[in-house]
CSV table of C-alpha atoms and ligand atoms in Angstrom, one decimal:
chain,number,residue,atom,x,y,z
A,685,UNK,CA,-5.7,15.8,-8.1
A,686,UNK,CA,-8.7,16.3,-5.9
A,687,UNK,CA,-9.7,12.7,-6.6
A,688,UNK,CA,-6.1,11.6,-5.7
A,689,UNK,CA,-6.2,13.5,-2.4
A,690,UNK,CA,-9.6,11.9,-1.7
A,691,UNK,CA,-8.1,8.4,-2.3
A,692,UNK,CA,-5.1,9.2,-0.1
A,693,UNK,CA,-7.5,9.9,2.8
A,694,UNK,CA,-8.3,6.1,2.9
A,695,UNK,CA,-4.8,5.6,4.3
A,696,UNK,CA,-5.3,8.0,7.3
A,697,UNK,CA,-3.9,6.5,10.4
A,698,UNK,CA,-2.6,3.4,8.5
A,699,UNK,CA,0.5,4.4,6.6
A,700,UNK,CA,2.9,5.7,9.2
A,701,UNK,CA,5.9,6.1,9.1
A,702,UNK,CA,5.0,6.7,5.5
A,703,UNK,CA,2.8,9.6,4.3
A,704,UNK,CA,-0.7,9.1,2.9
A,705,UNK,CA,-0.6,9.0,-0.9
A,706,UNK,CA,-3.2,8.7,-3.6
A,707,UNK,CA,-2.8,8.5,-7.4
A,708,UNK,CA,-4.9,8.7,-10.5
A,709,UNK,CA,-4.0,7.8,-14.1
A,710,UNK,CA,-5.9,9.9,-16.6
A,711,UNK,CA,-6.1,9.2,-20.3
A,712,UNK,CA,-5.3,12.0,-22.8
A,713,UNK,CA,-9.0,12.8,-23.0
A,714,UNK,CA,-9.1,13.3,-19.2
A,715,UNK,CA,-10.9,10.0,-18.5
A,716,UNK,CA,-9.7,8.2,-15.3
A,717,UNK,CA,-8.3,4.8,-16.2
A,718,UNK,CA,-6.6,3.8,-13.0
A,719,UNK,CA,-6.7,4.7,-9.3
A,720,UNK,CA,-4.4,3.8,-6.4
A,721,UNK,CA,-3.9,4.4,-2.7
A,722,UNK,CA,-1.1,3.6,-0.3
A,723,UNK,CA,-2.6,1.8,2.6
A,724,UNK,CA,0.3,0.4,4.7
A,725,UNK,CA,4.0,0.9,5.1
A,726,UNK,CA,5.7,-1.9,3.1
A,727,UNK,CA,2.6,-2.2,1.0
A,728,UNK,CA,2.3,-1.1,-2.6
A,729,UNK,CA,2.7,2.6,-3.3
A,730,UNK,CA,-0.3,4.5,-4.7
A,731,UNK,CA,1.2,5.2,-8.1
A,732,UNK,CA,2.0,1.5,-8.7
A,733,UNK,CA,-1.5,0.5,-7.8
A,734,UNK,CA,-2.9,3.2,-10.2
A,735,UNK,CA,-0.6,2.1,-13.0
A,736,UNK,CA,-1.5,-1.6,-12.4
A,737,UNK,CA,-5.2,-0.7,-12.7
A,738,UNK,CA,-4.6,1.4,-15.8
A,739,UNK,CA,-2.7,-1.4,-17.5
A,740,UNK,CA,-1.9,-0.6,-21.2
A,741,UNK,CA,-4.0,2.6,-20.9
A,742,UNK,CA,-1.1,4.1,-18.8
A,743,UNK,CA,0.9,4.6,-22.1
A,744,UNK,CA,0.8,8.3,-23.0
A,745,UNK,CA,-1.4,9.1,-20.0
A,746,UNK,CA,-1.0,11.6,-17.1
A,747,UNK,CA,-0.3,10.4,-13.6
A,748,UNK,CA,-1.7,12.6,-10.8
A,749,UNK,CA,0.0,11.7,-7.5
A,750,UNK,CA,-0.3,13.5,-4.2
A,751,UNK,CA,3.5,13.3,-3.4
A,752,UNK,CA,6.7,13.1,-5.4
A,753,UNK,CA,7.3,9.5,-6.5
A,754,UNK,CA,10.2,7.8,-4.8
A,755,UNK,CA,13.4,7.0,-6.7
A,756,UNK,CA,15.1,4.8,-4.2
A,757,UNK,CA,14.9,1.2,-3.2
A,758,UNK,CA,13.0,1.1,0.1
A,759,UNK,CA,10.7,-1.7,1.3
A,760,UNK,CA,9.4,-1.6,-2.3
A,761,UNK,CA,11.3,-0.9,-5.6
A,762,UNK,CA,11.6,2.7,-6.9
A,763,UNK,CA,8.3,4.0,-8.3
A,764,UNK,CA,10.0,6.1,-10.9
A,765,UNK,CA,11.3,3.0,-12.7
A,766,UNK,CA,7.7,1.7,-13.0
A,767,UNK,CA,6.4,5.0,-14.2
A,768,UNK,CA,9.0,5.3,-16.9
A,769,UNK,CA,8.4,1.6,-18.0
A,770,UNK,CA,4.6,2.2,-18.1
A,771,UNK,CA,5.2,4.9,-20.8
A,772,UNK,CA,3.4,7.7,-18.8
A,773,UNK,CA,3.7,11.0,-20.7
A,774,UNK,CA,3.2,13.4,-17.8
A,775,UNK,CA,3.4,13.4,-14.0
A,776,UNK,CA,1.5,16.0,-11.9
A,777,UNK,CA,2.3,16.4,-8.2
A,778,UNK,CA,1.6,19.0,-5.6
A,779,UNK,CA,4.9,18.8,-3.7
A,780,UNK,CA,8.4,17.7,-3.5
A,781,UNK,CA,8.8,14.8,-0.9
A,782,UNK,CA,10.7,16.3,2.0
A,783,UNK,CA,12.1,12.9,2.9
A,784,UNK,CA,15.9,13.3,2.3
A,785,UNK,CA,15.9,10.0,0.4
A,786,UNK,CA,13.6,11.5,-2.2
A,787,UNK,CA,13.8,15.4,-2.0
A,788,UNK,CA,13.6,16.2,-5.7
A,789,UNK,CA,15.4,13.1,-7.0
A,790,UNK,CA,12.1,11.4,-8.1
A,791,UNK,CA,11.2,14.3,-10.3
A,792,UNK,CA,14.7,14.5,-11.7
A,793,UNK,CA,14.7,10.8,-12.8
A,794,UNK,CA,11.3,11.3,-14.5
A,795,UNK,CA,12.5,14.5,-16.3
A,796,UNK,CA,15.6,12.7,-17.5
A,797,UNK,CA,13.3,10.1,-19.0
A,798,UNK,CA,11.6,12.9,-21.0
A,799,UNK,CA,8.4,12.7,-18.9
A,800,UNK,CA,6.8,16.1,-18.4
A,801,UNK,CA,6.7,17.0,-14.7
A,802,UNK,CA,4.4,19.6,-13.2
A,803,UNK,CA,4.7,20.4,-9.5
A,804,UNK,CA,2.5,22.7,-7.3
A,805,UNK,CA,-1.1,21.7,-8.0
A,806,UNK,CA,-3.2,21.8,-4.8
A,807,UNK,CA,0.1,22.1,-2.8
A,808,UNK,CA,-1.6,23.6,0.3
A,809,UNK,CA,-4.2,20.9,0.5
A,810,UNK,CA,-1.6,18.2,0.1
A,811,UNK,CA,0.7,19.7,2.7
A,812,UNK,CA,-2.2,19.9,5.2
A,813,UNK,CA,-3.3,16.3,4.5
A,814,UNK,CA,0.2,15.1,5.4
A,815,UNK,CA,1.0,17.7,8.0
A,816,UNK,CA,2.3,15.0,10.4
A,817,UNK,CA,4.7,13.6,7.9
A,818,UNK,CA,5.9,17.0,6.7
A,819,UNK,CA,6.6,18.3,10.2
A,820,UNK,CA,8.4,15.1,11.1
A,821,UNK,CA,10.6,15.2,8.0
A,822,UNK,CA,11.3,19.0,8.4
A,823,UNK,CA,12.0,19.0,12.1
A,824,UNK,CA,13.5,15.5,12.4
A,825,UNK,CA,11.1,14.9,15.4
A,826,UNK,CA,7.5,13.7,15.6
A,827,UNK,CA,4.6,16.1,14.9
A,828,UNK,CA,3.0,16.9,18.3
A,829,UNK,CA,-0.7,17.4,18.9
A,830,UNK,CA,-1.9,18.5,22.3
A,831,UNK,CA,-5.3,17.0,23.1
A,832,UNK,CA,-7.6,17.7,26.0
A,833,UNK,CA,-11.2,17.6,27.1
A,834,UNK,CA,-12.2,20.7,29.1
A,835,UNK,CA,-15.2,22.4,30.7
A,836,UNK,CA,-16.3,25.8,29.4
A,837,UNK,CA,-14.2,27.3,32.1
A,838,UNK,CA,-11.0,25.6,30.9
A,839,UNK,CA,-10.8,22.9,33.6
A,840,UNK,CA,-9.6,19.4,32.7
A,841,UNK,CA,-10.7,17.9,36.1
A,842,UNK,CA,-12.5,19.1,39.2
A,843,UNK,CA,-10.8,20.3,42.4
A,844,UNK,CA,-10.8,16.7,43.6
A,845,UNK,CA,-8.9,15.5,40.5
A,846,UNK,CA,-11.9,13.7,38.9
A,847,UNK,CA,-11.9,14.1,35.1
A,848,UNK,CA,-14.3,11.3,34.0
A,849,UNK,CA,-16.4,12.1,31.9
A,850,UNK,CA,-16.1,15.7,30.9
A,851,UNK,CA,-17.4,15.1,27.4
A,852,UNK,CA,-20.1,12.9,26.0
A,853,UNK,CA,-20.0,9.7,24.1
A,854,UNK,CA,-19.6,11.1,20.6
A,855,UNK,CA,-16.6,13.3,21.6
A,856,UNK,CA,-15.0,10.3,23.3
A,857,UNK,CA,-15.5,8.3,20.1
A,858,UNK,CA,-13.8,11.1,18.2
A,859,UNK,CA,-11.0,11.1,20.7
A,860,UNK,CA,-10.3,7.5,19.9
A,861,UNK,CA,-10.2,8.4,16.2
A,862,UNK,CA,-7.5,10.9,17.1
A,863,UNK,CA,-5.6,8.2,18.9
A,864,UNK,CA,-5.9,5.9,15.9
A,865,UNK,CA,-4.1,8.4,13.8
A,866,UNK,CA,-1.2,8.8,16.3
A,867,UNK,CA,1.9,6.7,16.7
A,868,UNK,CA,2.4,7.5,20.4
A,869,UNK,CA,0.1,8.7,23.2
A,870,UNK,CA,1.9,10.6,26.0
A,871,UNK,CA,0.6,11.5,29.5
A,872,UNK,CA,2.2,12.7,32.7
A,873,UNK,CA,2.6,10.5,35.8
A,874,UNK,CA,0.0,12.4,37.8
A,875,UNK,CA,-2.6,11.5,35.1
A,876,UNK,CA,-1.4,7.9,35.3
A,877,UNK,CA,-1.8,7.8,39.1
A,878,UNK,CA,-5.1,9.7,39.2
A,879,UNK,CA,-7.0,8.3,36.1
A,880,UNK,CA,-5.1,5.1,35.4
A,881,UNK,CA,-5.9,5.4,31.6
A,882,UNK,CA,-5.3,2.5,29.2
A,883,UNK,CA,-4.1,4.8,26.4
A,884,UNK,CA,-5.4,2.3,23.8
A,885,UNK,CA,-7.4,2.8,20.6
A,886,UNK,CA,-11.0,1.7,21.1
A,887,UNK,CA,-13.1,2.2,18.0
A,888,UNK,CA,-16.2,0.2,17.1
A,889,UNK,CA,-14.0,-1.9,14.8
A,890,UNK,CA,-10.6,-3.6,15.4
A,891,UNK,CA,-7.7,-1.3,14.6
A,892,UNK,CA,-4.6,-2.8,12.9
A,893,UNK,CA,-2.1,-0.4,14.5
A,894,UNK,CA,-1.2,0.1,18.1
A,895,UNK,CA,0.3,3.5,19.2
A,896,UNK,CA,3.0,3.5,21.8
A,897,UNK,CA,1.6,4.3,25.3
A,898,UNK,CA,4.0,6.6,27.0
A,899,UNK,CA,4.2,8.0,30.6
A,900,UNK,CA,6.5,10.9,31.6
A,901,UNK,CA,7.8,9.9,35.0
A,902,UNK,CA,11.1,11.4,36.1
A,903,UNK,CA,11.3,9.5,39.4
A,904,UNK,CA,9.8,6.2,38.2
A,905,UNK,CA,6.7,6.5,40.3
A,906,UNK,CA,4.4,4.7,37.8
A,907,UNK,CA,2.8,1.7,39.6
A,908,UNK,CA,3.9,-1.5,37.8
A,909,UNK,CA,0.2,-2.4,37.8
A,910,UNK,CA,-0.8,0.7,35.9
A,911,UNK,CA,-3.4,-0.2,33.3
A,912,UNK,CA,-1.6,1.3,30.3
A,913,UNK,CA,1.3,-1.2,30.7
A,914,UNK,CA,-0.8,-4.4,30.2
A,915,UNK,CA,-3.5,-2.8,28.1
A,916,UNK,CA,-1.8,-3.9,24.9
A,917,UNK,CA,1.6,-5.2,23.8
A,918,UNK,CA,3.6,-4.4,26.9
A,919,UNK,CA,6.7,-3.7,24.7
A,920,UNK,CA,4.7,-0.7,23.4
A,921,UNK,CA,4.3,0.7,26.9
A,922,UNK,CA,7.1,3.2,27.5
A,923,UNK,CA,8.0,4.8,30.8
A,924,UNK,CA,10.3,7.8,30.2
A,925,UNK,CA,12.2,8.2,33.5
A,926,UNK,CA,15.0,10.5,34.4
A,927,UNK,CA,18.6,9.4,34.4
A,928,UNK,CA,18.6,9.2,38.2
A,929,UNK,CA,15.4,7.3,38.6
A,930,UNK,CA,16.0,4.6,41.3
A,931,UNK,CA,16.8,1.2,40.0
A,932,UNK,CA,14.4,-0.4,42.6
A,933,UNK,CA,11.5,1.4,40.9
A,934,UNK,CA,12.6,0.8,37.3
A,935,UNK,CA,13.1,-3.0,37.7
A,936,UNK,CA,9.4,-3.8,38.6
A,937,UNK,CA,8.3,-1.7,35.6
A,938,UNK,CA,10.5,-3.7,33.4
A,939,UNK,CA,9.3,-6.9,35.0
A,940,UNK,CA,5.8,-5.9,34.2
A,941,UNK,CA,6.9,-5.8,30.5
A,942,UNK,CA,7.2,-2.0,30.1
A,943,UNK,CA,10.1,-0.5,28.2
A,944,UNK,CA,11.9,2.0,30.5
A,945,UNK,CA,13.6,4.8,28.5
A,946,UNK,CA,16.1,6.7,30.6
A,947,UNK,CA,16.2,10.3,29.6
A,948,UNK,CA,18.4,13.2,30.6
A,949,UNK,CA,16.5,15.8,32.7
A,950,UNK,CA,15.9,19.5,32.0
A,951,UNK,CA,14.8,21.6,35.0
A,952,UNK,CA,14.5,18.4,37.0
A,953,UNK,CA,12.1,16.7,34.6
A,954,UNK,CA,12.3,14.3,31.6
A,955,UNK,CA,13.9,16.2,28.7
A,956,UNK,CA,11.0,16.3,26.1
A,957,UNK,CA,13.3,17.0,23.1
A,958,UNK,CA,15.3,13.9,24.0
A,959,UNK,CA,12.2,11.8,24.4
A,960,UNK,CA,10.8,12.9,21.0
A,961,UNK,CA,14.1,12.0,19.5
A,962,UNK,CA,13.8,8.5,21.0
A,963,UNK,CA,10.3,8.2,19.7
A,964,UNK,CA,11.3,9.4,16.2
A,965,UNK,CA,14.0,6.7,16.2
A,966,UNK,CA,11.2,4.2,16.8
A,967,UNK,CA,9.4,5.4,13.6
A,968,UNK,CA,7.0,7.6,15.6
A,969,UNK,CA,5.8,10.4,13.3
A,970,UNK,CA,2.7,11.7,15.1
A,971,UNK,CA,2.4,12.1,18.9
A,972,UNK,CA,-0.8,12.8,20.8
A,973,UNK,CA,-0.1,14.5,24.2
A,974,UNK,CA,-3.1,13.8,26.4
A,975,UNK,CA,-2.3,15.7,29.5
A,976,UNK,CA,-2.4,16.7,32.1
A,977,UNK,CA,-2.0,20.5,32.4
A,978,UNK,CA,1.6,20.3,33.6
A,979,UNK,CA,2.7,18.2,30.7
A,980,UNK,CA,0.8,20.4,28.2
A,981,UNK,CA,2.6,23.5,29.7
A,982,UNK,CA,6.0,21.8,29.5
A,983,UNK,CA,5.5,20.9,25.8
A,984,UNK,CA,4.3,24.4,25.0
A,985,UNK,CA,7.2,26.0,26.9
A,986,UNK,CA,9.7,23.8,25.0
A,987,UNK,CA,8.1,25.0,21.7
A,988,UNK,CA,7.2,21.4,20.8
A,989,UNK,CA,3.5,21.7,20.1
A,990,UNK,CA,2.4,21.8,16.4
A,991,UNK,CA,-1.4,21.5,16.8
A,992,UNK,CA,-4.0,21.8,19.5
A,993,UNK,CA,-7.2,19.7,19.7
A,994,UNK,CA,-9.6,20.6,22.5
A,995,UNK,CA,-13.0,19.2,23.2
A,996,UNK,CA,-15.1,21.8,24.9
A,997,UNK,CA,-18.0,20.6,27.1
A,998,UNK,CA,-21.0,22.7,28.1
A,999,UNK,CA,-20.0,22.4,31.8
A,1000,UNK,CA,-18.8,24.9,34.5
A,1001,UNK,CA,-16.9,23.4,37.4
A,1002,UNK,CA,-14.8,26.2,38.9
A,1003,UNK,CA,-12.4,25.6,41.7
A,1004,UNK,CA,-9.2,27.6,42.3
A,1005,UNK,CA,-7.1,24.4,42.5
A,1006,UNK,CA,-8.9,22.5,39.7
A,1007,UNK,CA,-6.3,21.8,37.0
A,1008,UNK,CA,-6.7,23.8,33.8
A,1009,UNK,CA,-5.8,22.7,30.3
A,1010,UNK,CA,-2.4,24.4,30.5
A,1011,UNK,CA,-0.7,24.5,33.9
A,1012,UNK,CA,2.8,25.5,34.6
A,1013,UNK,CA,3.8,29.0,35.7
A,1014,UNK,CA,1.7,30.7,32.9
A,1015,UNK,CA,2.7,33.4,30.5
A,1016,UNK,CA,2.2,37.1,30.1
A,1017,UNK,CA,-0.6,37.8,27.6
A,1018,UNK,CA,1.9,39.4,25.3
A,1019,UNK,CA,3.8,36.2,25.0
A,1020,UNK,CA,0.8,33.9,24.8
A,1021,UNK,CA,1.1,30.9,22.5
A,1022,UNK,CA,-0.8,32.0,19.4
A,1023,UNK,CA,-2.9,29.6,17.3
A,1024,UNK,CA,-3.9,29.8,13.6
A,1025,UNK,CA,-7.6,29.9,12.5
A,1026,UNK,CA,-9.8,27.6,14.6
A,1027,UNK,CA,-11.7,24.8,13.0
A,1028,UNK,CA,-14.9,24.4,15.0
A,1029,UNK,CA,-16.9,21.1,14.8
A,1030,UNK,CA,-19.9,20.3,17.0
A,1031,UNK,CA,-19.6,16.7,18.2
A,1032,UNK,CA,-22.7,15.7,20.1
A,1033,UNK,CA,-23.3,18.2,22.9
A,1034,UNK,CA,-19.6,19.2,22.8
A,1035,UNK,CA,-17.5,21.3,20.5
A,1036,UNK,CA,-14.2,20.2,18.9
A,1037,UNK,CA,-11.7,23.1,18.5
A,1038,UNK,CA,-8.6,22.5,16.4
A,1039,UNK,CA,-5.8,24.9,15.3
A,1040,UNK,CA,-2.1,24.8,14.4
A,1041,UNK,CA,0.4,26.6,16.7
A,1042,UNK,CA,1.8,29.7,15.0
A,1043,UNK,CA,5.6,29.6,15.3
A,1044,UNK,CA,6.7,32.9,14.0
A,1045,UNK,CA,7.1,35.6,16.7
A,1046,UNK,CA,4.5,38.3,16.6
A,1047,UNK,CA,5.0,40.7,13.7
A,1048,UNK,CA,7.5,38.4,11.9
B,709,NAP,N1,-9.7,16.3,30.7
B,709,NAP,C1,-8.6,15.8,30.1
B,709,NAP,O1,-8.4,15.9,28.9
B,709,NAP,C2,-7.5,15.3,31.0
B,709,NAP,C3,-6.4,14.6,30.4
B,709,NAP,C4,-5.4,14.2,31.2
B,709,NAP,C5,-5.4,14.5,32.6
B,709,NAP,N2,-6.4,15.1,33.1
B,709,NAP,C6,-6.4,15.4,34.5
B,709,NAP,O2,-5.3,16.2,34.8
B,709,NAP,C7,-4.8,16.0,36.1
B,709,NAP,C8,-3.3,15.8,36.1
B,709,NAP,O3,-2.7,16.9,35.5
B,709,NAP,P1,-1.4,17.5,36.2
B,709,NAP,O4,-1.1,18.7,35.4
B,709,NAP,O5,-1.6,17.6,37.6
B,709,NAP,O6,-0.3,16.4,36.0
B,709,NAP,P2,0.3,15.7,34.6
B,709,NAP,O7,0.5,16.7,33.6
B,709,NAP,O8,-0.5,14.5,34.3
B,709,NAP,O9,1.7,15.1,35.2
B,709,NAP,C9,2.6,16.0,35.6
B,709,NAP,C10,3.8,15.2,36.1
B,709,NAP,O10,4.5,14.6,35.0
B,709,NAP,C11,5.9,14.4,35.3
B,709,NAP,N3,6.7,14.9,34.3
B,709,NAP,C12,7.8,14.2,33.8
B,709,NAP,N4,8.5,14.9,32.9
B,709,NAP,C13,7.8,16.1,32.7
B,709,NAP,C14,8.0,17.2,31.9
B,709,NAP,N5,9.1,17.3,31.1
B,709,NAP,N6,7.1,18.2,32.0
B,709,NAP,C15,6.1,18.1,32.8
B,709,NAP,N7,5.8,17.1,33.6
B,709,NAP,C16,6.7,16.0,33.6
B,709,NAP,C17,6.1,15.3,36.5
B,709,NAP,O11,6.3,14.5,37.7
B,709,NAP,P3,7.8,13.9,38.0
B,709,NAP,O12,8.7,15.1,38.0
B,709,NAP,O13,7.6,13.2,39.2
B,709,NAP,O14,8.1,13.1,36.8
B,709,NAP,C18,4.9,16.1,36.7
B,709,NAP,O15,4.6,16.5,38.0
B,709,NAP,C19,-5.6,14.8,36.6
B,709,NAP,O16,-6.6,15.2,37.6
B,709,NAP,C20,-6.3,14.2,35.4
B,709,NAP,O17,-7.5,13.7,35.7
B,709,NAP,C21,-7.5,15.5,32.4
């Protein structure tokens, strides 16, 4: 199963809206006779690849697969049929697939075909590997990661609004890796106007997927010449405006190729829950929220942040009015957003801090 999880990693950032999946076929003696990985939605599923590689050795073997095999006809035929036909004796998986189209039916089909099914091996590791997919299936909205680069005193820009470059080159490269794993990158209109970001994935190598580039802009103030609109396929540039955004501002954005999504407002600003629903409908499973502080605060206050990823730079900038990583009205310490254990990774001269948001109220 560890080998299967390792194989699944090869699909990181490539499989959405599907999960990452790896599979291994082991002969009765334990020898690996086939391996497979899911690398692209619409492409072959991991278990099919592994069975193909195993050929006749699949008969009587054990199939280790990192997620429940599907039993429905999707873009590819049901995997359960192929598993049964291959004569596999036993299937071991960590988890039930939370996708309502699967949700236990895959295991049921296999058991009915007299295949021994064992569920639960390395379940925690498998759930963490596909945390984006699992959150999206459970909540019926995309998984949201809040991402920022800040100084040691928590500032994301100086008092004049300049934020380039807080972190060094290795951290910026890592940030692009984060983007490559997301299906949509979201920023506030102030960030668009001050920084004019492209919101594209820029790795050393070409990247086959293009996340949506999204601006939160209640009044439609985004300049039609904003770089994120033309930085890639303009149809993947979304401007989320309020229902009352003036038509004379919306039309030039549409003329520039951007997709304008009219959203209801909540407290006078774009309703984030509604926007996430719209993104989910467009097959977005993982969202990266890249600031600024007001937008971070709004997502946190709406209870819509699942994970926090912060690059911490060895700089002190100060300034009463310099924006910090979370703006808004702030909270009392007793109702602070609490995070799970921090993962701490040095990246060049900076430090990457990552943690999941704890959702249960204190003491629950
Ligand atoms: N270091 C970093 O990682 C980083 C990353 C990004 C930005 N920055 C810096 O952050 C600064 C901008 O941050 P900021 O906090 O002033 O602005 P921001 O978060 O970029 O944008 C806030 C604006 O977004 C619009 N918005 C629409 N719907 C919203 C909603 N539901 N919740 C919150 N906002 C919504 C609002 O304007 P409307 O009401 O008009 O729509 C709001 O004023 C810039 O100086 C930038 O350089 C730094």
